[in-house]
mmCIF file of C-alpha atoms in Angstrom:
data_model
loop_
_atom_site.group_PDB
_atom_site.id
_atom_site.type_symbol
_atom_site.label_atom_id
_atom_site.label_comp_id
_atom_site.label_asym_id
_atom_site.label_seq_id
_atom_site.Cartn_x
_atom_site.Cartn_y
_atom_site.Cartn_z
ATOM 1 C CA UNK A 1 -14.525 1.222 -10.189
ATOM 2 C CA UNK A 2 -13.293 -0.170 -6.884
ATOM 3 C CA UNK A 3 -11.927 -3.640 -7.453
ATOM 4 C CA UNK A 4 -11.183 -4.177 -3.764
ATOM 5 C CA UNK A 5 -13.762 -3.050 -1.235
ATOM 6 C CA UNK A 6 -13.717 -2.786 2.521
ATOM 7 C CA UNK A 7 -17.249 -1.831 3.420
ATOM 8 C CA UNK A 8 -16.688 -1.217 7.127
ATOM 9 C CA UNK A 9 -14.778 2.018 7.724
ATOM 10 C CA UNK A 10 -14.439 1.232 11.415
ATOM 11 C CA UNK A 11 -14.680 -1.601 13.940
ATOM 12 C CA UNK A 12 -14.476 -1.575 17.736
ATOM 13 C CA UNK A 13 -13.696 -4.718 19.689
ATOM 14 C CA UNK A 14 -13.058 -5.476 23.347
ATOM 15 C CA UNK A 15 -9.563 -6.597 24.314
ATOM 16 C CA UNK A 16 -9.258 -10.381 24.287
ATOM 17 C CA UNK A 17 -12.141 -10.879 21.855
ATOM 18 C CA UNK A 18 -11.950 -11.740 18.164
ATOM 19 C CA UNK A 19 -11.641 -9.021 15.507
ATOM 20 C CA UNK A 20 -12.966 -9.898 12.056
ATOM 21 C CA UNK A 21 -12.156 -7.574 9.179
ATOM 22 C CA UNK A 22 -13.777 -8.187 5.818
ATOM 23 C CA UNK A 23 -12.817 -7.510 2.228
ATOM 24 C CA UNK A 24 -14.568 -8.158 -1.091
ATOM 25 C CA UNK A 25 -13.077 -8.078 -4.570
ATOM 26 C CA UNK A 26 -14.466 -8.078 -8.080
ATOM 27 C CA UNK A 27 -11.497 -8.960 -10.312
ATOM 28 C CA UNK A 28 -11.332 -12.740 -10.758
ATOM 29 C CA UNK A 29 -7.763 -12.377 -12.067
ATOM 30 C CA UNK A 30 -6.456 -11.548 -8.589
ATOM 31 C CA UNK A 31 -4.317 -14.455 -7.424
ATOM 32 C CA UNK A 32 -2.625 -13.098 -4.312
ATOM 33 C CA UNK A 33 -4.113 -11.254 -1.381
ATOM 34 C CA UNK A 34 -2.456 -9.370 1.443
ATOM 35 C CA UNK A 35 -3.324 -7.487 4.597
ATOM 36 C CA UNK A 36 -1.417 -4.425 5.709
ATOM 37 C CA UNK A 37 -1.590 -2.557 8.990
ATOM 38 C CA UNK A 38 -1.018 1.185 9.197
ATOM 39 C CA UNK A 39 -0.356 3.363 12.220
ATOM 40 C CA UNK A 40 -0.675 7.164 11.949
ATOM 41 C CA UNK A 41 2.352 8.901 10.385
ATOM 42 C CA UNK A 42 3.825 5.568 9.258
ATOM 43 C CA UNK A 43 3.719 3.629 6.011
ATOM 44 C CA UNK A 44 1.655 0.429 5.736
ATOM 45 C CA UNK A 45 3.288 -2.648 7.262
ATOM 46 C CA UNK A 46 2.808 -6.087 5.747
ATOM 47 C CA UNK A 47 0.873 -8.414 8.035
ATOM 48 C CA UNK A 48 -0.142 -11.630 6.299
ATOM 49 C CA UNK A 49 -0.903 -12.927 2.804
ATOM 50 C CA UNK A 50 -2.644 -15.769 1.032
ATOM 51 C CA UNK A 51 -2.374 -17.281 -2.400
ATOM 52 C CA UNK A 52 -5.522 -18.050 -4.360
ATOM 53 C CA UNK A 53 -4.668 -21.765 -4.263
ATOM 54 C CA UNK A 54 -5.269 -21.772 -0.508
ATOM 55 C CA UNK A 55 -8.304 -20.965 1.583
ATOM 56 C CA UNK A 56 -6.597 -20.281 4.905
ATOM 57 C CA UNK A 57 -3.281 -18.991 6.198
ATOM 58 C CA UNK A 58 -2.289 -18.562 9.829
ATOM 59 C CA UNK A 59 0.453 -16.588 11.483
ATOM 60 C CA UNK A 60 0.242 -16.419 15.253
ATOM 61 C CA UNK A 61 -2.828 -14.453 16.282
ATOM 62 C CA UNK A 62 -3.652 -13.610 12.661
ATOM 63 C CA UNK A 63 -5.564 -15.831 10.235
ATOM 64 C CA UNK A 64 -6.698 -14.928 6.740
ATOM 65 C CA UNK A 65 -9.539 -16.817 5.082
ATOM 66 C CA UNK A 66 -10.225 -16.745 1.354
ATOM 67 C CA UNK A 67 -13.553 -17.701 -0.247
ATOM 68 C CA UNK A 68 -12.913 -17.562 -3.993
ATOM 69 C CA UNK A 69 -16.456 -18.395 -5.032
ATOM 70 C CA UNK A 70 -17.754 -15.448 -3.016
ATOM 71 C CA UNK A 71 -14.739 -13.257 -3.888
ATOM 72 C CA UNK A 72 -14.372 -12.557 -0.204
ATOM 73 C CA UNK A 73 -11.555 -12.628 2.286
ATOM 74 C CA UNK A 74 -11.389 -11.932 5.967
ATOM 75 C CA UNK A 75 -8.748 -11.314 8.594
ATOM 76 C CA UNK A 76 -9.269 -12.755 12.065
ATOM 77 C CA UNK A 77 -7.273 -11.480 15.014
ATOM 78 C CA UNK A 78 -7.502 -13.606 18.160
ATOM 79 C CA UNK A 79 -7.124 -12.469 20.852
ATOM 80 C CA UNK A 80 -7.294 -8.771 20.022
ATOM 81 C CA UNK A 81 -4.881 -6.473 21.854
ATOM 82 C CA UNK A 82 -4.900 -2.669 22.272
ATOM 83 C CA UNK A 83 -1.695 -2.498 20.194
ATOM 84 C CA UNK A 84 -3.672 -3.904 17.264
ATOM 85 C CA UNK A 85 -5.553 -0.614 16.999
ATOM 86 C CA UNK A 86 -4.671 0.667 13.523
ATOM 87 C CA UNK A 87 -6.054 0.979 10.005
ATOM 88 C CA UNK A 88 -6.084 -2.357 8.184
ATOM 89 C CA UNK A 89 -5.896 -2.457 4.395
ATOM 90 C CA UNK A 90 -6.773 -5.402 2.220
ATOM 91 C CA UNK A 91 -4.793 -5.594 -1.049
ATOM 92 C CA UNK A 92 -4.732 -7.860 -4.088
ATOM 93 C CA UNK A 93 -2.485 -8.471 -7.059
ATOM 94 C CA UNK A 94 -2.552 -10.182 -10.440
ATOM 95 C CA UNK A 95 0.170 -12.531 -11.665
ATOM 96 C CA UNK A 96 2.413 -10.844 -14.225
ATOM 97 C CA UNK A 97 1.410 -7.337 -13.163
ATOM 98 C CA UNK A 98 4.829 -6.596 -11.685
ATOM 99 C CA UNK A 99 2.973 -7.273 -8.488
ATOM 100 C CA UNK A 100 1.373 -3.857 -8.220
ATOM 101 C CA UNK A 101 -1.185 -3.916 -5.444
ATOM 102 C CA UNK A 102 -4.805 -2.790 -5.567
ATOM 103 C CA UNK A 103 -5.859 -1.643 -2.105
ATOM 104 C CA UNK A 104 -9.188 -1.336 -0.368
ATOM 105 C CA UNK A 105 -10.063 1.868 1.471
ATOM 106 C CA UNK A 106 -9.203 0.467 4.884
ATOM 107 C CA UNK A 107 -10.913 -0.341 8.180
ATOM 108 C CA UNK A 108 -10.011 1.484 11.391
ATOM 109 C CA UNK A 109 -9.810 -1.132 14.156
ATOM 110 C CA UNK A 110 -10.041 0.066 17.733
ATOM 111 C CA UNK A 111 -9.379 -2.470 20.478
ATOM 112 C CA UNK A 112 -10.804 -1.265 23.760
ATOM 113 C CA UNK A 113 -8.986 -2.204 26.983
ATOM 114 C CA UNK B 1 18.989 -2.585 6.898
ATOM 115 C CA UNK B 2 17.423 0.766 7.702
ATOM 116 C CA UNK B 3 14.181 0.188 5.816
ATOM 117 C CA UNK B 4 12.760 2.405 3.073
ATOM 118 C CA UNK B 5 13.585 6.060 3.627
ATOM 119 C CA UNK B 6 11.580 8.944 2.172
ATOM 120 C CA UNK B 7 12.405 12.633 2.191
ATOM 121 C CA UNK B 8 11.032 15.084 2.980
ATOM 122 C CA UNK B 9 8.373 13.860 5.409
ATOM 123 C CA UNK B 10 6.227 16.915 4.778
ATOM 124 C CA UNK B 11 6.120 19.423 1.953
ATOM 125 C CA UNK B 12 3.906 22.497 1.660
ATOM 126 C CA UNK B 13 3.992 24.226 -1.688
ATOM 127 C CA UNK B 14 2.076 26.876 -3.567
ATOM 128 C CA UNK B 15 -0.031 25.882 -6.512
ATOM 129 C CA UNK B 16 1.991 25.989 -9.711
ATOM 130 C CA UNK B 17 5.318 25.205 -8.091
ATOM 131 C CA UNK B 18 7.392 22.110 -8.823
ATOM 132 C CA UNK B 19 8.232 19.605 -6.091
ATOM 133 C CA UNK B 20 10.556 16.607 -5.928
ATOM 134 C CA UNK B 21 10.493 13.714 -3.482
ATOM 135 C CA UNK B 22 13.219 11.187 -2.841
ATOM 136 C CA UNK B 23 13.029 7.509 -1.923
ATOM 137 C CA UNK B 24 15.931 5.337 -0.768
ATOM 138 C CA UNK B 25 14.863 1.675 -0.931
ATOM 139 C CA UNK B 26 16.269 -1.278 0.981
ATOM 140 C CA UNK B 27 19.667 -1.790 -0.625
ATOM 141 C CA UNK B 28 19.214 -5.357 -1.862
ATOM 142 C CA UNK B 29 15.743 -4.708 -3.305
ATOM 143 C CA UNK B 30 15.674 -4.269 -7.065
ATOM 144 C CA UNK B 31 11.966 -3.392 -7.354
ATOM 145 C CA UNK B 32 10.698 0.040 -6.388
ATOM 146 C CA UNK B 33 7.126 1.311 -6.383
ATOM 147 C CA UNK B 34 5.447 4.667 -5.931
ATOM 148 C CA UNK B 35 1.916 4.900 -4.545
ATOM 149 C CA UNK B 36 -0.332 7.825 -3.674
ATOM 150 C CA UNK B 37 -2.823 7.851 -0.807
ATOM 151 C CA UNK B 38 -5.540 10.415 -0.308
ATOM 152 C CA UNK B 39 -7.637 10.867 2.829
ATOM 153 C CA UNK B 40 -9.973 7.968 3.517
ATOM 154 C CA UNK B 41 -8.620 5.870 0.657
ATOM 155 C CA UNK B 42 -6.101 3.098 0.285
ATOM 156 C CA UNK B 43 -2.822 3.608 -1.550
ATOM 157 C CA UNK B 44 -3.094 3.785 -5.362
ATOM 158 C CA UNK B 45 -0.348 2.517 -7.648
ATOM 159 C CA UNK B 46 1.544 5.169 -9.606
ATOM 160 C CA UNK B 47 4.626 3.546 -11.113
ATOM 161 C CA UNK B 48 7.119 0.684 -10.837
ATOM 162 C CA UNK B 49 10.845 0.280 -11.467
ATOM 163 C CA UNK B 50 12.870 -2.862 -11.833
ATOM 164 C CA UNK B 51 16.436 -1.740 -11.332
ATOM 165 C CA UNK B 52 16.703 1.487 -13.348
ATOM 166 C CA UNK B 53 13.959 0.625 -15.849
ATOM 167 C CA UNK B 54 10.509 2.148 -15.372
ATOM 168 C CA UNK B 55 8.312 -0.768 -16.445
ATOM 169 C CA UNK B 56 4.796 0.331 -15.535
ATOM 170 C CA UNK B 57 2.956 3.604 -15.157
ATOM 171 C CA UNK B 58 -0.600 4.112 -13.970
ATOM 172 C CA UNK B 59 -3.081 6.286 -15.843
ATOM 173 C CA UNK B 60 -3.071 8.345 -12.628
ATOM 174 C CA UNK B 61 0.425 9.518 -13.540
ATOM 175 C CA UNK B 62 -0.309 12.561 -15.670
ATOM 176 C CA UNK B 63 2.278 14.309 -17.832
ATOM 177 C CA UNK B 64 3.070 16.588 -14.902
ATOM 178 C CA UNK B 65 4.495 13.626 -12.989
ATOM 179 C CA UNK B 66 7.862 12.087 -13.712
ATOM 180 C CA UNK B 67 9.833 9.460 -11.850
ATOM 181 C CA UNK B 68 13.408 8.327 -12.200
ATOM 182 C CA UNK B 69 15.646 5.733 -10.670
ATOM 183 C CA UNK B 70 19.179 6.408 -11.884
ATOM 184 C CA UNK B 71 21.552 3.465 -11.523
ATOM 185 C CA UNK B 72 18.810 1.408 -9.938
ATOM 186 C CA UNK B 73 19.367 2.874 -6.495
ATOM 187 C CA UNK B 74 17.340 5.777 -5.065
ATOM 188 C CA UNK B 75 14.316 7.162 -6.888
ATOM 189 C CA UNK B 76 12.834 10.616 -7.319
ATOM 190 C CA UNK B 77 9.255 11.608 -8.050
ATOM 191 C CA UNK B 78 8.758 15.093 -9.481
ATOM 192 C CA UNK B 79 5.463 16.910 -9.834
ATOM 193 C CA UNK B 80 5.471 19.947 -12.084
ATOM 194 C CA UNK B 81 2.958 22.802 -11.861
ATOM 195 C CA UNK B 82 1.354 21.375 -8.740
ATOM 196 C CA UNK B 83 -2.424 21.531 -8.336
ATOM 197 C CA UNK B 84 -4.514 21.333 -5.171
ATOM 198 C CA UNK B 85 -5.662 17.875 -6.238
ATOM 199 C CA UNK B 86 -2.072 16.668 -5.932
ATOM 200 C CA UNK B 87 -2.292 17.020 -2.139
ATOM 201 C CA UNK B 88 -1.797 13.494 -0.810
ATOM 202 C CA UNK B 89 0.606 11.133 0.911
ATOM 203 C CA UNK B 90 3.179 9.799 -1.553
ATOM 204 C CA UNK B 91 4.447 6.374 -0.539
ATOM 205 C CA UNK B 92 7.470 4.520 -1.827
ATOM 206 C CA UNK B 93 7.929 0.774 -1.432
ATOM 207 C CA UNK B 94 10.595 -1.720 -2.407
ATOM 208 C CA UNK B 95 10.817 -5.482 -2.777
ATOM 209 C CA UNK B 96 13.132 -8.202 -3.980
ATOM 210 C CA UNK B 97 12.284 -10.272 -7.005
ATOM 211 C CA UNK B 98 10.480 -13.529 -6.458
ATOM 212 C CA UNK B 99 7.223 -14.688 -4.919
ATOM 213 C CA UNK B 100 5.421 -11.789 -3.372
ATOM 214 C CA UNK B 101 4.962 -11.743 0.369
ATOM 215 C CA UNK B 102 4.469 -8.067 0.816
ATOM 216 C CA UNK B 103 6.774 -5.257 0.012
ATOM 217 C CA UNK B 104 8.235 -2.739 2.474
ATOM 218 C CA UNK B 105 6.780 0.756 2.500
ATOM 219 C CA UNK B 106 8.451 3.952 3.615
ATOM 220 C CA UNK B 107 6.713 6.413 5.927
ATOM 221 C CA UNK B 108 5.725 8.596 3.014
ATOM 222 C CA UNK B 109 5.939 12.256 2.026
ATOM 223 C CA UNK B 110 2.840 14.299 2.794
ATOM 224 C CA UNK B 111 2.311 16.968 0.145
ATOM 225 C CA UNK B 112 0.009 19.930 0.757
ATOM 226 C CA UNK B 113 -0.634 22.281 -2.147
ATOM 227 C CA UNK B 114 -2.021 25.649 -1.063
#
């Protein structure tokens, strides 16, 4: 039973354009959501997060949107750069769970020069 | 701050052998996590330590798996009688207590059971 789903295994975007990565979740107890980026042969690197009391969080070129009613979040990268090419994981956690994370299966983003 | 260090980076073992991995967290972090990642999947939670106490264990952690964190510093993950299904990337992460804003992962240990 996948509680966090990333339905697009891959996404290709032209340099300079917007990348939109999507994530859906089923557990309404999740109260914190995060995006991680992973390069080959490295561990995941934290990118940006959002609390369930917000619907948007921005950090430079990265913005995360949360739609609680739809149980959906998305990561927008504008403008996309070739160095953004990586696997992006969506993750979620429940308050009081020692903050263990439930991850999606990831989306491979390729930014074409 | 040298980040989270994991050793070895790669381990190839024969089925039935025991293996042990080591994780050195960021020194001021008192929380330590172990995750496992298989091909095409996201990391899955295995276990969690706060200081030296192991406070949570996933159902994924069978009796063949054991983790320790003596003195609340480094941690070891041991797999006894390895099976081919244990082949995966084993990731360690650490964090400080307080509001979560993403913990720091190591580069992982890739285990191949042949």
